[in-house]
């Protein structure tokens, strides 16, 4: 079987460069395209050079329509509006779309659902094995502990991150809500400021820290009377997300159109 041809969009970004490196060193896949937005300084550069590797013979382009036509999958860690556009083009080309982008609105999520009627989409707020395993543990703990245990989700990321709470924090919140058999949207507290009053029982709180170069730290606290259980994940290298994305693309190849999660890919669903 020939290697799966992958395109990295947002090629010059933190994740884009990491993805190019991981695709180049992974078995069963090869880089066939690298996309940046119109006007980007990196257009025309070799994708390998951009990622700190020897040249790969793939020039960065701003023409996804042409590049997707010669690919079997797209790895997309960009921004929500760009991801919605790429989803339409990937669906037209009937190729796998692996989406790591976070911070999509409800309307943007609906656009991804629409694209997934025609193409295989794997979307997750976190592509690492560790976080997806953690989500299962959080679900289990939330099922075992009643609302006497307050659930709080704490995340910290680098100073450049533009969305909050992180996609991972929301994924972990969703897992906790499922364990408790409640709806996250009706129980989440995402902001606290000033005279807030006492904590409403049964809510799931989110706290966001931003600073430095932190790749992604998440903790879920179950705080009871006299004891607190903390479940945590610490990312020290973005390669964990990129390896997960490559795994997802390979898993998705040849599947029925639809929207899948990383838990599906890892057999944790
Ligand atoms: N699910 C997961 O496991 C993970 C998800 N993420 C998510 O991935 C996303 C990207 O993160 P990160 O790499 O740190 O961000 P960066 O800002 O470093 O990278 C995003 C890249 O996308 C480019 N871009 C923006 N619009 C377009 C467009 N229309 N066409 C092509 N390229 C475009 C940006 O270019 P420019 O800067 O010139 O605008 C930039 O190079 C975030 O949403 C983040 O939360 C990150 C890590 C793991
Ligand atoms: O922006 C990032 O960097 C990350 N974003 C994802 C998120 O929003 O959870 C995943 C990871 O934590 C890194």
XYZ file of C-alpha atoms and ligand atoms in Angstrom:
330
model
C 0.000 0.000 0.000
C 1.329 3.471 -0.841
C 1.872 6.118 1.826
C -1.078 8.418 2.624
C -0.522 11.891 1.114
C -1.106 14.604 3.714
C -1.372 18.392 3.542
C -0.525 20.571 6.540
C -2.535 23.804 6.652
C -1.330 26.679 8.823
C 2.121 25.348 7.939
C 4.060 28.223 9.507
C 2.281 28.031 12.867
C 3.545 26.388 16.066
C 1.575 23.242 15.317
C 2.062 23.508 11.538
C 5.847 23.290 11.823
C 5.569 20.437 14.350
C 3.192 18.561 12.048
C 5.551 18.869 9.078
C 8.347 17.380 11.197
C 6.213 14.526 12.534
C 4.760 13.688 9.090
C 8.320 13.584 7.695
C 9.432 11.115 10.383
C 6.271 8.942 10.483
C 5.712 5.710 8.627
C 2.790 5.291 6.215
C 2.382 9.003 5.435
C 4.139 11.585 3.264
C 3.840 15.347 2.950
C 2.251 16.395 -0.357
C 1.318 19.976 0.466
C 1.720 22.850 2.910
C -0.721 25.754 3.024
C -0.485 29.213 4.532
C -2.841 32.155 4.164
C -2.686 34.578 1.275
C 0.118 37.119 1.696
C 2.021 35.064 4.302
C 5.791 35.659 4.290
C 6.455 31.887 4.094
C 4.724 31.330 0.698
C 7.083 29.596 -1.748
C 9.467 28.399 1.000
C 10.225 24.691 1.261
C 8.080 23.112 3.997
C 11.018 21.073 5.307
C 13.199 24.161 5.685
C 10.311 25.942 7.434
C 10.171 23.090 9.975
C 13.948 23.044 10.535
C 14.500 19.930 8.384
C 16.357 19.351 5.123
C 14.235 20.407 2.102
C 11.255 18.115 1.397
C 10.502 19.380 -2.120
C 7.098 20.765 -1.042
C 6.644 24.519 -1.450
C 4.266 26.430 0.850
C 1.215 27.495 -1.168
C -1.926 29.597 -0.647
C -4.032 27.481 -3.038
C -5.834 24.767 -1.001
C -8.184 23.876 -3.876
C -5.323 22.674 -6.090
C -3.265 21.135 -3.282
C -6.157 19.190 -1.659
C -6.910 17.607 -5.067
C -3.651 15.656 -4.898
C -3.938 14.672 -1.201
C -5.744 12.034 0.827
C -5.867 13.947 4.101
C -5.506 17.388 5.686
C -4.052 18.171 9.103
C -5.592 21.414 10.299
C -4.504 23.341 13.399
C -5.318 26.909 12.387
C -8.117 29.324 13.371
C -11.878 28.655 13.350
C -12.809 30.685 10.229
C -10.008 29.065 8.212
C -10.992 25.591 9.437
C -14.585 26.080 8.245
C -13.269 27.039 4.785
C -10.888 24.059 4.691
C -13.747 21.734 5.742
C -15.757 22.755 2.672
C -12.808 22.187 0.333
C -11.875 18.852 1.969
C -15.502 17.693 1.683
C -15.557 18.622 -2.026
C -12.318 16.702 -2.546
C -13.713 13.792 -0.393
C -10.524 13.626 1.673
C -9.945 13.086 5.394
C -9.955 16.256 7.491
C -8.239 16.058 10.883
C -9.154 19.154 12.908
C -7.258 20.266 15.995
C -8.369 23.909 15.841
C -10.173 25.049 19.009
C -12.521 27.906 19.853
C -15.176 27.277 17.182
C -18.618 28.881 17.702
C -21.837 26.818 17.571
C -22.412 27.956 13.961
C -18.873 26.969 12.989
C -19.354 23.542 14.640
C -22.554 23.135 12.585
C -20.580 23.882 9.402
C -18.135 21.101 10.333
C -21.080 18.718 10.897
C -22.355 19.616 7.414
C -18.953 18.891 5.849
C -18.806 15.572 7.712
C -21.801 14.381 5.717
C -19.445 14.106 2.719
C -16.013 13.498 4.189
C -14.379 11.755 7.135
C -13.697 14.363 9.823
C -11.781 13.649 13.016
C -12.029 16.592 15.405
C -10.782 16.850 18.967
C -9.775 19.621 21.347
C -6.770 17.467 22.170
C -5.124 14.816 20.002
C -2.835 13.341 22.654
C -3.256 9.850 24.057
C -2.743 11.140 27.605
C -5.544 13.708 27.582
C -8.017 11.310 25.995
C -7.173 8.731 28.631
C -7.560 11.424 31.302
C -11.043 12.241 29.958
C -12.085 8.634 30.623
C -10.754 8.835 34.181
C -12.578 12.137 34.748
C -15.849 10.603 33.486
C -15.374 7.682 35.871
C -14.549 9.904 38.877
C -17.517 12.201 38.178
C -19.806 9.161 38.034
C -18.499 7.864 41.362
C -18.602 11.181 43.275
C -21.841 13.069 43.889
C -22.343 16.851 43.884
C -20.789 17.081 47.383
C -17.585 17.154 45.317
C -17.212 20.429 43.422
C -15.644 20.040 39.970
C -13.148 22.705 38.881
C -11.069 22.621 35.707
C -7.817 24.579 35.613
C -5.747 25.108 32.475
C -2.570 26.990 31.608
C -1.188 27.758 28.145
C 1.458 29.961 26.492
C 0.934 33.711 26.146
C 0.010 33.478 22.420
C -3.134 31.370 22.845
C -6.224 33.214 21.584
C -9.167 31.148 22.909
C -10.401 30.320 26.421
C -11.239 28.011 28.016
C -8.996 25.692 26.033
C -10.532 23.015 23.823
C -9.074 20.457 26.218
C -10.672 22.084 29.265
C -14.036 21.934 27.488
C -13.436 18.293 26.491
C -12.651 17.439 30.132
C -15.703 19.424 31.283
C -17.838 17.443 28.852
C -16.432 14.178 30.229
C -17.236 15.288 33.797
C -20.764 16.312 32.770
C -21.323 12.946 31.088
C -20.156 11.140 34.233
C -22.619 13.179 36.311
C -25.354 12.838 33.685
C -25.834 16.602 33.426
C -25.591 19.034 30.499
C -22.324 21.001 30.496
C -23.888 24.123 28.948
C -26.421 24.363 31.810
C -23.898 23.784 34.593
C -20.662 25.474 33.563
C -19.280 28.602 35.255
C -16.681 30.097 32.943
C -16.083 33.503 34.537
C -15.931 34.730 38.150
C -15.378 38.351 39.062
C -16.413 40.586 41.950
C -19.145 39.629 44.445
C -20.083 36.272 42.965
C -21.998 34.777 45.887
C -21.338 31.228 47.060
C -20.541 28.508 44.578
C -23.750 26.986 43.126
C -23.896 23.266 43.966
C -23.393 20.907 41.044
C -21.662 23.386 38.743
C -18.446 22.778 36.789
C -16.043 25.709 37.069
C -13.325 26.742 34.613
C -10.191 28.763 35.367
C -7.746 29.974 32.744
C -4.077 30.939 33.128
C -1.938 32.328 30.283
C 1.810 32.903 30.246
C 5.243 32.052 28.912
C 5.703 29.060 26.641
C 3.538 26.461 28.435
C 2.477 23.849 25.830
C -0.641 22.829 27.778
C -1.360 21.946 31.425
C -4.760 20.736 32.606
C -6.081 19.690 36.014
C -9.529 18.519 37.044
C -10.210 18.937 40.763
C -12.943 17.157 42.689
C -13.081 19.226 45.882
C -15.050 17.745 48.769
C -15.308 18.470 52.503
C -11.819 17.725 53.824
C -10.381 16.089 50.694
C -9.591 16.967 47.074
C -8.846 14.578 44.229
C -6.813 16.068 41.360
C -6.374 14.458 37.950
C -3.787 16.181 35.734
C -2.025 16.166 32.382
C 1.140 18.056 31.502
C 2.212 18.475 27.865
C 5.932 19.155 27.496
C 6.177 18.748 23.701
C 3.700 19.625 20.900
C 4.812 16.451 19.110
C 2.222 14.527 21.195
C -0.587 16.413 19.413
C 1.011 16.004 15.980
C 1.558 12.252 16.432
C -2.089 11.947 17.442
C -3.158 13.856 14.315
C -1.129 11.565 12.029
C -2.586 8.519 13.792
C -6.082 9.960 13.289
C -5.498 10.524 9.557
C -4.298 6.955 9.049
C -7.216 5.575 11.102
C -9.718 7.660 9.109
C -8.531 6.580 5.646
C -11.235 4.546 3.920
C -13.880 5.020 6.655
C -17.482 6.069 6.051
C -18.070 9.855 5.964
C -18.937 11.207 9.401
C -17.574 13.076 12.369
C -15.299 11.122 14.679
C -13.373 11.957 17.836
C -9.910 11.068 19.071
C -11.558 8.681 21.527
C -12.871 6.773 18.451
C -9.375 6.700 16.962
C -7.812 5.434 20.190
C -10.552 2.901 20.890
C -11.533 4.737 24.099
C -15.101 5.729 23.081
N -6.362 19.636 19.309
C -5.104 19.650 19.707
O -4.499 18.610 20.095
C -4.345 20.935 19.647
C -4.970 22.046 19.186
N -4.297 23.229 19.025
C -5.040 24.302 18.400
O -4.502 24.512 17.102
C -4.701 25.868 16.716
C -3.381 26.461 16.239
O -2.484 26.547 17.319
P -0.999 27.114 17.099
O -0.271 26.289 16.106
O -0.422 27.290 18.451
O -1.334 28.544 16.474
P -0.457 29.439 15.460
O -1.041 30.798 15.504
O 0.985 29.261 15.778
O -0.731 28.752 14.044
C -1.860 28.920 13.263
C -1.398 29.069 11.842
O -2.526 29.076 10.969
C -2.313 30.113 10.012
N -3.548 30.532 9.383
C -4.488 31.384 9.838
N -5.469 31.541 8.912
C -5.119 30.770 7.858
C -5.704 30.535 6.578
N -6.860 31.104 6.202
N -5.062 29.714 5.724
C -3.907 29.117 6.068
N -3.290 29.322 7.257
C -3.895 30.132 8.139
C -1.660 31.213 10.831
O -1.054 32.171 10.009
P -0.909 33.695 10.570
O -0.204 33.596 11.886
O -0.101 34.367 9.514
O -2.301 34.226 10.702
C -0.637 30.384 11.607
O 0.525 30.147 10.873
C -5.325 26.554 17.940
O -6.726 26.586 17.783
C -4.951 25.632 19.085
O -5.821 25.714 20.176
C -2.986 23.340 19.342
C -2.303 22.263 19.829
C -2.935 20.983 20.041
O -3.323 26.396 21.802
C -2.632 25.437 22.225
O -1.408 25.516 22.319
C -3.317 24.196 22.602
N -4.572 24.101 22.330
C -5.411 22.988 22.588
C -6.525 23.391 23.524
O -7.134 24.458 23.323
O -6.824 22.635 24.445
C -4.664 21.740 22.974
C -3.388 21.945 23.726
O -3.681 22.104 25.080
C -2.542 23.062 23.177
